mmCIF file with all atom_site columns, C-alpha atoms in Angstrom:
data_model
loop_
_atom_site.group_PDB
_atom_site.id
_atom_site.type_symbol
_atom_site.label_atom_id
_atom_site.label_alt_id
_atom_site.label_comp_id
_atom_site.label_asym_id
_atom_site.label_entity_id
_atom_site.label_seq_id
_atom_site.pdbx_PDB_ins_code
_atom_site.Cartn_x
_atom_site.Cartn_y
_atom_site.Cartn_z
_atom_site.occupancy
_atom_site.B_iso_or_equiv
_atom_site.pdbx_formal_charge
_atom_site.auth_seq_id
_atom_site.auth_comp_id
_atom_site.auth_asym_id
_atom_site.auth_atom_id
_atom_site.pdbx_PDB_model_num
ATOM 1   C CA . UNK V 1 1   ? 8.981   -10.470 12.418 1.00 0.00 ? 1   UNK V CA 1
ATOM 2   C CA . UNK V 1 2   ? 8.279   -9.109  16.464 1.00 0.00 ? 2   UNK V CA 1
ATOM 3   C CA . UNK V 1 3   ? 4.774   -7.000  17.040 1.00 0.00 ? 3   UNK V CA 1
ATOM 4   C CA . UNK V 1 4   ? 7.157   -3.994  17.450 1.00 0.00 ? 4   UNK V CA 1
ATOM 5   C CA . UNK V 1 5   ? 8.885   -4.460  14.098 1.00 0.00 ? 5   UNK V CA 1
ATOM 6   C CA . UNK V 1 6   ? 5.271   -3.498  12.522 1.00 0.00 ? 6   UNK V CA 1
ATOM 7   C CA . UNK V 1 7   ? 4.411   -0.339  14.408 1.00 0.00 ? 7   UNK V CA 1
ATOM 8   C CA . UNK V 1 8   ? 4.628   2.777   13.151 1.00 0.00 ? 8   UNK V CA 1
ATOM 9   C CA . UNK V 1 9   ? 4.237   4.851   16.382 1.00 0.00 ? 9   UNK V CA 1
ATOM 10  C CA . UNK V 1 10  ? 2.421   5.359   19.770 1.00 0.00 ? 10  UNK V CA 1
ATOM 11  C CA . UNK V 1 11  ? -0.161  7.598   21.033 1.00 0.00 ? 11  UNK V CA 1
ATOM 12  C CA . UNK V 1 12  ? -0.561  7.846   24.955 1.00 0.00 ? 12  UNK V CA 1
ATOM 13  C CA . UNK V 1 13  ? -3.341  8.489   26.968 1.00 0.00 ? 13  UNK V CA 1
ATOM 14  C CA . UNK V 1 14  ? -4.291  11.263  28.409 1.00 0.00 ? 14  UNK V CA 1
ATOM 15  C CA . UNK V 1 15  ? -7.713  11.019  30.718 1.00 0.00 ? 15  UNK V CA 1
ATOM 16  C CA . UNK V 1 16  ? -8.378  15.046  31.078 1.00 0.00 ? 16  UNK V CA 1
ATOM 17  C CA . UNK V 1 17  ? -10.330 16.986  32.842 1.00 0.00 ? 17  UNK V CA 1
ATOM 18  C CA . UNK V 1 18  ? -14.340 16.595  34.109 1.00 0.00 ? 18  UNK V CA 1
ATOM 19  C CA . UNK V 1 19  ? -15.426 20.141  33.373 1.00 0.00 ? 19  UNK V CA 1
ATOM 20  C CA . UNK V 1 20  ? -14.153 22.578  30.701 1.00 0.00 ? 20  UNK V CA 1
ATOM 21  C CA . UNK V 1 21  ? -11.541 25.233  32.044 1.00 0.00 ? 21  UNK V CA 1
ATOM 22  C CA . UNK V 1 22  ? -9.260  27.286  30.312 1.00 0.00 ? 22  UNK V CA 1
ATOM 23  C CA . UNK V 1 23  ? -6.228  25.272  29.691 1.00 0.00 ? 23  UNK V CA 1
ATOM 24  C CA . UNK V 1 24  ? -8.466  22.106  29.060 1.00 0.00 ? 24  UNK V CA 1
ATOM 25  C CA . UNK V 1 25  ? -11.162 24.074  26.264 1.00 0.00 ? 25  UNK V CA 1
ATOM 26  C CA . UNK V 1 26  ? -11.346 20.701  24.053 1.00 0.00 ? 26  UNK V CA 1
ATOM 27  C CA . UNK V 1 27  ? -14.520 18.153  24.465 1.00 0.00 ? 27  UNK V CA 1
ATOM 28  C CA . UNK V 1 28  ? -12.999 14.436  23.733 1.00 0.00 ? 28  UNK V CA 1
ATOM 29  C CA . UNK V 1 29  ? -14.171 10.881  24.442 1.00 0.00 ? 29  UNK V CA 1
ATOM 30  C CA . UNK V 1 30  ? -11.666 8.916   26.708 1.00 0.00 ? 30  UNK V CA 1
ATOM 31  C CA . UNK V 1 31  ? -11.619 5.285   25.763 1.00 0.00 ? 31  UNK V CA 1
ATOM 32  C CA . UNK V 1 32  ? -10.939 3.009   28.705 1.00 0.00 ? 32  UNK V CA 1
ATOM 33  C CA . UNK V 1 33  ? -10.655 -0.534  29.562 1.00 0.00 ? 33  UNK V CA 1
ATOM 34  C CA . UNK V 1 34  ? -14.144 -1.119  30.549 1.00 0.00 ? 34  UNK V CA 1
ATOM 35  C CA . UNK V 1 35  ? -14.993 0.720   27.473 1.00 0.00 ? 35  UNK V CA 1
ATOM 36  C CA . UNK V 1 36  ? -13.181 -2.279  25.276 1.00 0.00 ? 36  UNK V CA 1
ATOM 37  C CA . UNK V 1 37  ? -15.670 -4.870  25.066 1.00 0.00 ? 37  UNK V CA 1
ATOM 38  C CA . UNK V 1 38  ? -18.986 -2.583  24.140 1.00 0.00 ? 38  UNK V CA 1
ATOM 39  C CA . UNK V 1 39  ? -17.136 -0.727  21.413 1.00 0.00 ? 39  UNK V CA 1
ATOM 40  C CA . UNK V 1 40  ? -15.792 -4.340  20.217 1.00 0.00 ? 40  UNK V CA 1
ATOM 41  C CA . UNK V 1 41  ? -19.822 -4.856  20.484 1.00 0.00 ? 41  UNK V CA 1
ATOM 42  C CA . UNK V 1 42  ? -20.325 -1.147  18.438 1.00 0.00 ? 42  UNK V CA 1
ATOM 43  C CA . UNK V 1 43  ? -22.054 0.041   21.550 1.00 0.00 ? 43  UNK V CA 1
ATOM 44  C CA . UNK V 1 44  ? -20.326 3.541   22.110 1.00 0.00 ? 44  UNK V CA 1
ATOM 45  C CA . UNK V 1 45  ? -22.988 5.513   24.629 1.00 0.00 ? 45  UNK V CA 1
ATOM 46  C CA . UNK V 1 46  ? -20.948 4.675   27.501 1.00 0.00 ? 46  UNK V CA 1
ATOM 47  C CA . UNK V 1 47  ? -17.597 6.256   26.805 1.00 0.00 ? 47  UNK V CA 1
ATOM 48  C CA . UNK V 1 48  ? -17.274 9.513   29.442 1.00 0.00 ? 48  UNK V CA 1
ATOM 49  C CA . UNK V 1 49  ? -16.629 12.813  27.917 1.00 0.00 ? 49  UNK V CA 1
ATOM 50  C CA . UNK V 1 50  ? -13.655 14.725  29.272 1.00 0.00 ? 50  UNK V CA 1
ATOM 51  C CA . UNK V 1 51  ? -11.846 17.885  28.385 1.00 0.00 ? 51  UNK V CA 1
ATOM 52  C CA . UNK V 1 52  ? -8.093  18.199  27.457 1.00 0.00 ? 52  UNK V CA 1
ATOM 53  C CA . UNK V 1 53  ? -5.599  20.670  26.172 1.00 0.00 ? 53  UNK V CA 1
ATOM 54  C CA . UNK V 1 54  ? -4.964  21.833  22.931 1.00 0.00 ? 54  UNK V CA 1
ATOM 55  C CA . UNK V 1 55  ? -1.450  19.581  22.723 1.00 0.00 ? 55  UNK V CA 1
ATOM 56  C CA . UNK V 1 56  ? -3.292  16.604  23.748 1.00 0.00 ? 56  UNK V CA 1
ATOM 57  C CA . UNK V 1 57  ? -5.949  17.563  20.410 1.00 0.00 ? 57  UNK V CA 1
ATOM 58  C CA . UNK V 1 58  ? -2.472  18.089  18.295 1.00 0.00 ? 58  UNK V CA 1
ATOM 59  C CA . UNK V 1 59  ? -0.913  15.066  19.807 1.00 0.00 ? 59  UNK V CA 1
ATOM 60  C CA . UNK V 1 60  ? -3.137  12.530  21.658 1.00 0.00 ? 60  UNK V CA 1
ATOM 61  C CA . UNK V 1 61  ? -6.600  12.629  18.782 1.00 0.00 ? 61  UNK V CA 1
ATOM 62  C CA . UNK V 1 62  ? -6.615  9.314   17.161 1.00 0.00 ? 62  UNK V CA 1
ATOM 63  C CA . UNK V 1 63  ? -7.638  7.957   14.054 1.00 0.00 ? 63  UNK V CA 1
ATOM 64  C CA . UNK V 1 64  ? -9.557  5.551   12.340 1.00 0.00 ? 64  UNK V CA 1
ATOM 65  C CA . UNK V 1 65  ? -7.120  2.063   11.961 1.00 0.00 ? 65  UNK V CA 1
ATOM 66  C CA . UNK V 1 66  ? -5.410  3.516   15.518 1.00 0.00 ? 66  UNK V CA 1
ATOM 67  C CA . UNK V 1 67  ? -5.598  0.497   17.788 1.00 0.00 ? 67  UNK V CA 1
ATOM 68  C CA . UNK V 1 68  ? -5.810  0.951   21.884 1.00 0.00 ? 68  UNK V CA 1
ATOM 69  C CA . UNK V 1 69  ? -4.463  -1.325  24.297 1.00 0.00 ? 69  UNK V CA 1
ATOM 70  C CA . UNK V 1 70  ? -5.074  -1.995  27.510 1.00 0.00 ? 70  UNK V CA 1
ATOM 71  C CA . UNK V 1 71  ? -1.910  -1.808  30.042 1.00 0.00 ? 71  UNK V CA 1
ATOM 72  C CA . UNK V 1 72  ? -3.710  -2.042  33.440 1.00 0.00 ? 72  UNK V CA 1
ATOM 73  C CA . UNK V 1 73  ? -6.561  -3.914  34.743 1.00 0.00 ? 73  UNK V CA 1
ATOM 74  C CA . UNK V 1 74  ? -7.640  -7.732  34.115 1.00 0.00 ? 74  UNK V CA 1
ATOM 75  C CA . UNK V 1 75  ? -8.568  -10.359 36.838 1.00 0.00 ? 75  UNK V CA 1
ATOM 76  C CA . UNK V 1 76  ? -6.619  -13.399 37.294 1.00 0.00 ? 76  UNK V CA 1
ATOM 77  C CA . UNK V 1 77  ? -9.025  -15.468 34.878 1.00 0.00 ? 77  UNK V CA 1
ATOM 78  C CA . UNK V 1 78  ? -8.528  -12.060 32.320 1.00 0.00 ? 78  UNK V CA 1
ATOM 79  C CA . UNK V 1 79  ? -5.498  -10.692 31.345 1.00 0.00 ? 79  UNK V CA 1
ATOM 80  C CA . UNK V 1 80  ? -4.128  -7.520  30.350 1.00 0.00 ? 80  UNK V CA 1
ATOM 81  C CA . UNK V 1 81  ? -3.249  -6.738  26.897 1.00 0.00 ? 81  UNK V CA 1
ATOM 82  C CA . UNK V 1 82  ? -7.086  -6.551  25.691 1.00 0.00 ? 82  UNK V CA 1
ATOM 83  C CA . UNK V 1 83  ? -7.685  -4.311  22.065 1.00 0.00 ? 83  UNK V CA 1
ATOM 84  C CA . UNK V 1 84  ? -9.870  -2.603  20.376 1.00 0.00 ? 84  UNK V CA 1
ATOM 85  C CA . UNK V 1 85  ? -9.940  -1.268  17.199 1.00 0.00 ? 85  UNK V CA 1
ATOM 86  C CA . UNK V 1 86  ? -11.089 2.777   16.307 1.00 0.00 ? 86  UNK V CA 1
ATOM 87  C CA . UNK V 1 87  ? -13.027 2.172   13.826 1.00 0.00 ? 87  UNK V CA 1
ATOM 88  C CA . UNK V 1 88  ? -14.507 4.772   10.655 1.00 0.00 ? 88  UNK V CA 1
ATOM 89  C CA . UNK V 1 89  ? -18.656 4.526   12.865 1.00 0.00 ? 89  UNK V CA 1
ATOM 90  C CA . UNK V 1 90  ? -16.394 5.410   15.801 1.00 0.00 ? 90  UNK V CA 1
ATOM 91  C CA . UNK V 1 91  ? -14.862 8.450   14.722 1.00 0.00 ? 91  UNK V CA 1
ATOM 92  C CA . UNK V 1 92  ? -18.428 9.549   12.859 1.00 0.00 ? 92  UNK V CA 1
ATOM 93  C CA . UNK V 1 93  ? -20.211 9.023   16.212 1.00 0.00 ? 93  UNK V CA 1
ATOM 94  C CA . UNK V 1 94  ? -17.627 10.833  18.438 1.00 0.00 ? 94  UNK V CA 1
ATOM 95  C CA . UNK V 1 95  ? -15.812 12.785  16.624 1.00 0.00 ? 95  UNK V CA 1
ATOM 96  C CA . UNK V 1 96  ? -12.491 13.462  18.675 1.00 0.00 ? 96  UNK V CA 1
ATOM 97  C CA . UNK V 1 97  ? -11.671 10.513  20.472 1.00 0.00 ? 97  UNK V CA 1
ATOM 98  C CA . UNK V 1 98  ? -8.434  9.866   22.826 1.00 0.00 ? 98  UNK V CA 1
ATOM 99  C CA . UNK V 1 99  ? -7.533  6.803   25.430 1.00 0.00 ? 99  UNK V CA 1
ATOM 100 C CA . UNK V 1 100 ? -7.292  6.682   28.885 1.00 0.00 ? 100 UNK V CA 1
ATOM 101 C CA . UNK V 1 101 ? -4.110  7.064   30.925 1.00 0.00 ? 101 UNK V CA 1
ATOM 102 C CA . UNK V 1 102 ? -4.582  3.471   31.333 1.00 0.00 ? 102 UNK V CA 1
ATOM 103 C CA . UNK V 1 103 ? -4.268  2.043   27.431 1.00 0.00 ? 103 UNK V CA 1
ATOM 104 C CA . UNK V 1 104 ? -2.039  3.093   24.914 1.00 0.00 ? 104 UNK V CA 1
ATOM 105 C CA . UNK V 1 105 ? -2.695  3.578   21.127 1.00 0.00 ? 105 UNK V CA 1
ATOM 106 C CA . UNK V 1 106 ? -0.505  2.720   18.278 1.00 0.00 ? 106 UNK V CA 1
ATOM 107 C CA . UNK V 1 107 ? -0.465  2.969   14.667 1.00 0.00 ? 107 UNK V CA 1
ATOM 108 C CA . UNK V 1 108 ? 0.865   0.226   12.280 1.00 0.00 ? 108 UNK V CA 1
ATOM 109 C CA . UNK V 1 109 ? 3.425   0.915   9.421  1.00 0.00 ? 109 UNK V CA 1
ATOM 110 C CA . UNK V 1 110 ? 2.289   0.893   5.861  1.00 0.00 ? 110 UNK V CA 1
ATOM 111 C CA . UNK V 1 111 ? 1.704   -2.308  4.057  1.00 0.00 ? 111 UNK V CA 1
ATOM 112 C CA . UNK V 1 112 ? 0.178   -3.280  6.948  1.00 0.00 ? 112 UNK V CA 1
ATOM 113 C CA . UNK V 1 113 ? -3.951  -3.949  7.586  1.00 0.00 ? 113 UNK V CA 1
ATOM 114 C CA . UNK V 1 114 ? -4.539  -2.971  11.445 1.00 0.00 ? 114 UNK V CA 1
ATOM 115 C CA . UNK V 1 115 ? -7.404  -4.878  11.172 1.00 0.00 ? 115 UNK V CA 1
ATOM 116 C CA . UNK V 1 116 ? -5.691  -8.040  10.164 1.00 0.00 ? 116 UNK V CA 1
ATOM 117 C CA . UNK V 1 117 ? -2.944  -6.357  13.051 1.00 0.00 ? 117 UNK V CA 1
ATOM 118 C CA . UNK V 1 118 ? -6.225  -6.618  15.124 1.00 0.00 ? 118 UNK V CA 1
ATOM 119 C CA . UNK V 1 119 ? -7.751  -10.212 14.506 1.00 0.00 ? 119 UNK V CA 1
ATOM 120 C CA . UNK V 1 120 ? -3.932  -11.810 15.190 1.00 0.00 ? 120 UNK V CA 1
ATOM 121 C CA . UNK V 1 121 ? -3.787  -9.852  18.401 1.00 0.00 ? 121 UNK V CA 1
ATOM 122 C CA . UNK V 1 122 ? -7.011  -11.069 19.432 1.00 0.00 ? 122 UNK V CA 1
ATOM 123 C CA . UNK V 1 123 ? -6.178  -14.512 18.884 1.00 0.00 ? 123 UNK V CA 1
ATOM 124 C CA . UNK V 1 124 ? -3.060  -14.439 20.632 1.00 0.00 ? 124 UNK V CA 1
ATOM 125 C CA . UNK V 1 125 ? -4.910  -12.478 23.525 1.00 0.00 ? 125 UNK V CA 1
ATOM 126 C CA . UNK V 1 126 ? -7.651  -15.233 23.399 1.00 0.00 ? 126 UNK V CA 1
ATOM 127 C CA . UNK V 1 127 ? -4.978  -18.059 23.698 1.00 0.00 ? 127 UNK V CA 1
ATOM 128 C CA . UNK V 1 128 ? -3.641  -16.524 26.825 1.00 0.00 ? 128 UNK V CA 1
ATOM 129 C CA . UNK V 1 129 ? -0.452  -15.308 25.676 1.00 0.00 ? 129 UNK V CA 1
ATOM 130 C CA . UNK V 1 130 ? -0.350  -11.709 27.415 1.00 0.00 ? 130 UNK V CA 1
ATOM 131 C CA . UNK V 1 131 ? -0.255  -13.685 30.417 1.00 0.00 ? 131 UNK V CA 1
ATOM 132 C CA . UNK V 1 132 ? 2.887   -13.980 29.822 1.00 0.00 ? 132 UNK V CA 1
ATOM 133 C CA . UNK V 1 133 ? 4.094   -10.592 30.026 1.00 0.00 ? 133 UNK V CA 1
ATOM 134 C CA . UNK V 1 134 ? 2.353   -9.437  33.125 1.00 0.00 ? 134 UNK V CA 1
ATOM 135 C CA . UNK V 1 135 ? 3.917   -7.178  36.467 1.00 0.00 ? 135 UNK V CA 1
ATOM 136 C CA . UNK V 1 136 ? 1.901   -6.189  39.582 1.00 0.00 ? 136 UNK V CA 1
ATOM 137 C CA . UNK V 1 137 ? 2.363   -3.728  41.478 1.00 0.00 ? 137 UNK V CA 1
ATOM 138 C CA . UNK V 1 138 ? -0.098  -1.881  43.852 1.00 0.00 ? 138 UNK V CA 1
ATOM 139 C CA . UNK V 1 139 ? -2.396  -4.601  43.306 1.00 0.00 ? 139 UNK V CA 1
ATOM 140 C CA . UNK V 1 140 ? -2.956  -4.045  39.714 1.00 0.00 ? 140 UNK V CA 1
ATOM 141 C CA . UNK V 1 141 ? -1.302  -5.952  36.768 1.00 0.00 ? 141 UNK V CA 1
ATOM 142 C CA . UNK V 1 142 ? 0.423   -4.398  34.501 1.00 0.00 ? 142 UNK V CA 1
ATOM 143 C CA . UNK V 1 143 ? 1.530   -5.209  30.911 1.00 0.00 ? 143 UNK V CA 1
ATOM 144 C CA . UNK V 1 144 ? 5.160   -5.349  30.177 1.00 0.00 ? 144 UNK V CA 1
ATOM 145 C CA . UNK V 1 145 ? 3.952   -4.078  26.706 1.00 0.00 ? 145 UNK V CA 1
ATOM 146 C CA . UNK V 1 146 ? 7.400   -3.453  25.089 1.00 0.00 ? 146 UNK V CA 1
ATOM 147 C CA . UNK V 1 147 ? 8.479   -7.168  26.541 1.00 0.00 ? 147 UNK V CA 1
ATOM 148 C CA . UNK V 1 148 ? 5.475   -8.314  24.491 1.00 0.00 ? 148 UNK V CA 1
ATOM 149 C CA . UNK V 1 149 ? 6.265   -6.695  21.268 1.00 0.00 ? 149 UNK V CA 1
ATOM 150 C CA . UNK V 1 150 ? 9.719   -7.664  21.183 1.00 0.00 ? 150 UNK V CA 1
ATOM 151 C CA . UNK V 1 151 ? 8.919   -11.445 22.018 1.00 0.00 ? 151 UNK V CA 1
ATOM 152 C CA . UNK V 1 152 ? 5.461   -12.225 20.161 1.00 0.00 ? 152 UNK V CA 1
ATOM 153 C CA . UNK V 1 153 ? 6.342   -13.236 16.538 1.00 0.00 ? 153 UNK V CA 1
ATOM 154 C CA . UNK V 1 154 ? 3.639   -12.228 13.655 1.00 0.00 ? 154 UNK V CA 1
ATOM 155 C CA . UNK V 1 155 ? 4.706   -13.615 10.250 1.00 0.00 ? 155 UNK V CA 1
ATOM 156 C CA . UNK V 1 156 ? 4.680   -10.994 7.357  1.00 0.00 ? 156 UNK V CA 1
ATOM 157 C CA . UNK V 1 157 ? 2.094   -11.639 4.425  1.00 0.00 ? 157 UNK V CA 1
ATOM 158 C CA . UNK V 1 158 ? 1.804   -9.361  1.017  1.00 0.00 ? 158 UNK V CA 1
ATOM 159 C CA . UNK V 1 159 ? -0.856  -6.912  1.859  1.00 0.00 ? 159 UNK V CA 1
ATOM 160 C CA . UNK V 1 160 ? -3.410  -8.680  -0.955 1.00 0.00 ? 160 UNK V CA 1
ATOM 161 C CA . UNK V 1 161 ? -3.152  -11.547 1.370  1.00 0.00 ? 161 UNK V CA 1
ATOM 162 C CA . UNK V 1 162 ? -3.712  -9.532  4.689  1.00 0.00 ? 162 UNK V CA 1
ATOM 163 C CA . UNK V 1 163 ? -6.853  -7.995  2.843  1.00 0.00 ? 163 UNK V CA 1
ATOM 164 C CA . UNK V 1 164 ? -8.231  -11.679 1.864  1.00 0.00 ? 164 UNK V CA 1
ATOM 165 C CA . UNK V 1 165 ? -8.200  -13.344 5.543  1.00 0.00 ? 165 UNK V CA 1
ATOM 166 C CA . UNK V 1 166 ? -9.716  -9.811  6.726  1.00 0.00 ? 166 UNK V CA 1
ATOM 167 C CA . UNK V 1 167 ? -12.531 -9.504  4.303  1.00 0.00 ? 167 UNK V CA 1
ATOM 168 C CA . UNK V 1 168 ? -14.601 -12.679 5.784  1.00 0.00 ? 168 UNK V CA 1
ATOM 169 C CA . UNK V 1 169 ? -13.857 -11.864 9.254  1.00 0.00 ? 169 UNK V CA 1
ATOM 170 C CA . UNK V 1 170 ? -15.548 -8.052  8.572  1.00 0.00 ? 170 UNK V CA 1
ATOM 171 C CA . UNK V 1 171 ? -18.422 -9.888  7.314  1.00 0.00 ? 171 UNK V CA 1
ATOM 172 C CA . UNK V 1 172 ? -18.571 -11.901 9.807  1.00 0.00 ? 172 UNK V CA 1
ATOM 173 C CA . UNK V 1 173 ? -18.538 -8.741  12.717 1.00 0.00 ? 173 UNK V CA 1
ATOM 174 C CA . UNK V 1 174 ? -21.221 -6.746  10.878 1.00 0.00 ? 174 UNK V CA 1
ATOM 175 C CA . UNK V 1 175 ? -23.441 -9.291  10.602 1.00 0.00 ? 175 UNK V CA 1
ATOM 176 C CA . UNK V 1 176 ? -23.180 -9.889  14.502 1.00 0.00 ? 176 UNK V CA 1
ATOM 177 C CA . UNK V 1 177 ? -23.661 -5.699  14.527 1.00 0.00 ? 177 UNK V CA 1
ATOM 178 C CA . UNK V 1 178 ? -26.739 -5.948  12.962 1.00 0.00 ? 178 UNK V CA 1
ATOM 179 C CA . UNK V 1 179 ? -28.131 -9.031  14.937 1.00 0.00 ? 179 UNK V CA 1
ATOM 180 C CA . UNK V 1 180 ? -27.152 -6.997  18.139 1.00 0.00 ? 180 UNK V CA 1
ATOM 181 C CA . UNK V 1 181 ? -28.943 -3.827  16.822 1.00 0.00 ? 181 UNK V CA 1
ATOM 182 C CA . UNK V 1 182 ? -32.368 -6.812  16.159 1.00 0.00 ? 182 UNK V CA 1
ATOM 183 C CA . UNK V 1 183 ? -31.589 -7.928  19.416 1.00 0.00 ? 183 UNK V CA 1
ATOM 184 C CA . UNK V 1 184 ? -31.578 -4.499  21.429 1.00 0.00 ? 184 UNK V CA 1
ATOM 185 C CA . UNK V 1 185 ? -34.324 -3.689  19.838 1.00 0.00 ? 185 UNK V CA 1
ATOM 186 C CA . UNK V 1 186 ? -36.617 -7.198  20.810 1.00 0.00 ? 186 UNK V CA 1
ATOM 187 C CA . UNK V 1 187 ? -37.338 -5.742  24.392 1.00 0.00 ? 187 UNK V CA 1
ATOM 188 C CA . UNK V 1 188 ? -39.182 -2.618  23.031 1.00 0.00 ? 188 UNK V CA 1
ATOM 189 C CA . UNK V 1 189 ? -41.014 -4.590  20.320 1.00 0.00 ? 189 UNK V CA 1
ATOM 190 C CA . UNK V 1 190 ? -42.371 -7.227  22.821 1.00 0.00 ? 190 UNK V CA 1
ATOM 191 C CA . UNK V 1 191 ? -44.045 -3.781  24.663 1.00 0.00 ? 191 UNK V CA 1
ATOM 192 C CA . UNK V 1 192 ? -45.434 -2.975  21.837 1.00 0.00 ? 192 UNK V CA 1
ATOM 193 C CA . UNK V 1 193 ? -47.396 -6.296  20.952 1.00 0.00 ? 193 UNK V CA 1
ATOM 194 C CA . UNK V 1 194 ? -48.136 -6.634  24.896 1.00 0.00 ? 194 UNK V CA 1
ATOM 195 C CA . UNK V 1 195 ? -50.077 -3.029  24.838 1.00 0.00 ? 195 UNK V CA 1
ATOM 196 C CA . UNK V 1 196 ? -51.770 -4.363  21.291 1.00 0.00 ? 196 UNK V CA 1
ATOM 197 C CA . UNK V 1 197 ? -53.102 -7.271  22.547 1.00 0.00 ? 197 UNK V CA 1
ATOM 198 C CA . UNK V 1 198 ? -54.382 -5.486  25.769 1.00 0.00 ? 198 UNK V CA 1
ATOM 199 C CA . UNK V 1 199 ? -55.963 -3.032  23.264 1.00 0.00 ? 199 UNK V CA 1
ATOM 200 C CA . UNK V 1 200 ? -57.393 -5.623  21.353 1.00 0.00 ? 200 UNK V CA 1
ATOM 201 C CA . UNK V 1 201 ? -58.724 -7.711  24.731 1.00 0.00 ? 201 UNK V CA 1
ATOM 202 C CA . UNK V 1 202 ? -60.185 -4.686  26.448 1.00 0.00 ? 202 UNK V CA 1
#
């Protein structure tokens, strides 16, 4: 099977407006690429708040399982094509959450896992395929996204066996969750033992 013969449909972007106003009444969080790599790392403070339209709520809100794409950006060591996955903490922490003008969203067909959707496209991003399917214009690269789908081959499993490779590789992410959490934490507990020992000295 292609990458397209799996989706179910796509949600596009839509980056809003800075301050409410009549026609844009509805408080979202845009997701954009820079915004890929700290919600991949469950860090979701950064992602701007914008306002849209009530068709873009209707339309343009995603879900939990959606997965966003990035179609313009990279570097010429990074490609485009990066993903992220909305996850159920995202969706509790944000509540209505859209993409950027500059990713696109799409949801996979049942019998289907978008997380085991999202762990093959990450190793075919990390092996440099979506270099493959790259324009420029304007001085920024584009992804021939439907060019991808209809070329990059993903080989159909029962969804029992989807689950199975899944399961370890969720393990795996909220462990390094929680050692991030330890980790962001370490540079407020060193203060703390720095201003007991000074208390202690003095």
């Amino acid at each position: 099977m292609k990458l397209a013969d799996i989706i179910e449909t796509f949600i596009s972007g839509d980056w809003g407006e800075e301050t409410v106003a009549e026609d844009t009444p509805n408080s979202v969080f845009c997701i954009r690429g820079a915004d890929i790599v700290p919600i991949t790392n469950h860090c979701f403070n950064g992602i701007p708040q914008r306002f849209v339209c009530d068709k873009t709520i209707e339309n343009k809100t995603l879900k939990a399982g959606d997965l966003i794409i990035e179609k313009s950006g990279g570097s010429p060591t990074q490609s485009t094509g990066r993903i992220v996955y909305v996850s159920e903490d995202l969706i509790k922490a944000k509540d209505n959450v859209v993409c950027s003008n500059f990713c696109t969203a799409f949801r996979v067909k049942t019998g289907w896992n978008p997380l085991y959707v999202y762990y093959y496209w990450q190793n075919m991003y990390n092996h440099g395929a979506f270099f493959n399917f790259e324009g420029k214009t304007s001085g920024i690269k584009n992804l021939q996204l439907d060019n991808a789908l209809s070329a990059i081959e993903i080989e159909y499993l029962p969804l029992e066996n989807q689950n199975q490779i899944v399961a370890p590789l969720i393990a795996i992410d909220e462990k390094i969750k929680v050692n991030r959490q330890i980790n962001d934490n370490l540079p407020m507990l060193d203060r703390s033992s720095i201003e007991v020992i000074t208390r202690h000295a003095a």
